[in-house]
Short mmCIF file of C-alpha atoms in Angstrom, two decimals:
data_model
loop_
_atom_site.label_atom_id
_atom_site.label_comp_id
_atom_site.label_asym_id
_atom_site.label_seq_id
_atom_site.Cartn_x
_atom_site.Cartn_y
_atom_site.Cartn_z
CA MET A 267 0.00 0.00 0.00
CA LYS A 268 2.80 2.44 0.89
CA ALA A 269 4.62 1.64 -2.34
CA ALA A 270 1.49 2.28 -4.42
CA ALA A 271 0.91 5.64 -2.72
CA TRP A 272 4.55 6.59 -3.25
CA MET A 273 4.40 5.65 -6.92
CA ALA A 274 1.19 7.63 -7.41
CA GLY A 275 2.79 10.65 -5.74
CA MET A 276 5.89 10.38 -7.91
CA ALA A 277 3.73 10.10 -11.03
CA MET A 278 1.97 13.36 -10.11
CA VAL A 279 5.28 15.13 -9.47
CA TRP A 280 6.70 13.86 -12.76
CA GLY A 281 3.54 14.94 -14.60
CA ALA A 282 3.70 18.43 -13.08
CA ALA A 283 7.37 18.75 -14.03
CA ARG A 284 6.63 17.64 -17.62
CA ALA A 285 3.83 20.22 -17.85
CA MET A 286 6.41 22.97 -17.25
CA GLU A 287 8.66 21.82 -20.12
CA VAL A 288 8.67 24.10 -23.13
CA GLY A 289 9.90 23.67 -26.66
CA GLU A 290 13.23 24.87 -27.96
CA GLY A 291 13.36 28.64 -28.29
CA PHE A 292 10.54 29.20 -25.75
CA ARG A 293 10.62 30.00 -22.05
CA VAL A 294 8.04 30.15 -19.26
CA VAL A 295 7.27 33.72 -18.16
CA PRO A 296 4.88 33.94 -15.17
CA ILE A 297 2.69 36.97 -15.86
CA GLY A 298 0.06 36.77 -13.13
CA PRO A 299 1.04 33.79 -10.98
CA SER A 300 -1.57 34.56 -8.32
CA SER A 301 -4.39 35.06 -10.85
CA ARG A 302 -7.49 32.92 -10.33
CA PHE A 303 -9.08 33.87 -13.65
CA GLU A 304 -9.73 31.24 -16.30
CA ALA A 305 -10.10 33.19 -19.53
CA ALA A 306 -7.50 35.18 -21.43
CA ALA A 307 -7.16 36.96 -24.75
CA VAL A 308 -4.14 38.14 -26.72
CA ALA A 309 -4.41 41.36 -28.72
CA ASP A 310 -2.68 44.71 -29.17
CA LEU A 311 -4.66 46.60 -26.53
CA ASN A 312 -2.72 49.86 -26.46
CA GLY A 313 -1.89 50.30 -30.14
CA ASP A 314 1.89 49.87 -29.86
CA GLY A 315 1.96 46.90 -32.25
CA ARG A 316 2.84 44.35 -29.54
CA PRO A 317 0.51 41.55 -28.40
CA ASP A 318 -0.77 42.28 -24.88
CA ILE A 319 -2.72 39.90 -22.64
CA PHE A 320 -6.17 40.51 -21.16
CA CYS A 321 -7.09 38.24 -18.25
CA GLY A 322 -9.86 38.67 -15.70
CA GLY A 323 -9.75 42.15 -14.26
CA PHE A 324 -6.42 43.17 -15.77
CA TRP A 325 -4.56 43.63 -19.01
CA TYR A 326 -0.84 43.02 -19.11
CA GLU A 327 1.27 45.31 -21.28
CA ALA A 328 3.98 43.72 -23.42
CA PRO A 329 6.91 43.34 -23.23
CA SER A 330 7.34 43.90 -19.46
CA TRP A 331 3.84 42.49 -18.66
CA THR A 332 2.95 45.47 -16.49
CA PRO A 333 -0.55 44.85 -15.05
CA HIS A 334 -3.26 47.48 -15.59
CA PHE A 335 -6.50 47.23 -13.60
CA VAL A 336 -9.62 47.20 -15.78
CA ARG A 337 -12.53 46.00 -13.65
CA GLU A 338 -13.68 44.06 -10.63
CA VAL A 339 -14.78 40.51 -11.44
CA GLU A 340 -17.42 38.94 -9.20
CA ALA A 341 -16.64 35.56 -7.65
CA ARG A 342 -19.34 32.96 -7.07
CA ASP A 343 -19.19 29.30 -6.00
CA GLY A 344 -15.39 29.34 -5.99
CA TYR A 345 -15.10 30.72 -9.54
CA HIS A 346 -14.75 34.19 -10.99
CA LEU A 347 -17.49 35.14 -13.44
CA ASP A 348 -15.01 35.31 -16.28
CA PHE A 349 -15.20 32.26 -18.54
CA GLY A 350 -14.46 33.81 -21.92
CA ALA A 351 -12.47 36.69 -23.40
CA ILE A 352 -12.60 37.40 -27.12
CA PRO A 353 -10.82 40.41 -28.67
CA LEU A 354 -13.01 42.23 -31.23
CA ASP A 355 -13.62 45.74 -32.48
CA LEU A 356 -17.30 45.85 -31.55
CA ASN A 357 -18.05 49.47 -32.30
CA GLY A 358 -15.81 49.93 -35.36
CA ASP A 359 -13.62 52.62 -33.79
CA GLY A 360 -10.37 50.81 -34.69
CA HIS A 361 -9.61 49.85 -31.07
CA THR A 362 -9.76 46.32 -29.70
CA ASP A 363 -12.62 45.62 -27.30
CA ILE A 364 -12.90 42.50 -25.13
CA VAL A 365 -16.11 40.46 -25.15
CA GLY A 366 -16.49 38.42 -21.98
CA ALA A 367 -18.89 35.68 -20.96
CA THR A 368 -19.92 33.87 -17.79
CA TRP A 369 -21.24 30.40 -17.18
CA HIS A 370 -23.17 31.00 -13.96
CA ASN A 371 -25.61 33.61 -15.18
CA ARG A 372 -25.01 33.19 -18.95
CA ASP A 373 -24.10 36.87 -19.35
CA VAL A 374 -22.14 38.29 -22.24
CA TYR A 375 -20.54 41.67 -21.59
#
């Protein structure tokens, strides 16, 4: 029994280590390691020609990944109401907007 538990534990550690491996020429860059949000979008949000990241209540400015607060995101049942983020120009003004969606109340915003 002890051996089986040890082997299962080692398998989980090995799996977690393999998940952090990246391909040649790439590196892992933690942007928001404490973030609990599930959705993200990549788009040039500030018009500088670089791909920024929108996630939850923040957007992260490339290349230094400086966080910028955008909004509060309600949490319910252990999840944030932020299950989708799609970059679009909704109003045709030439600037990228973010369309979000939730699962709990089926809102799109």
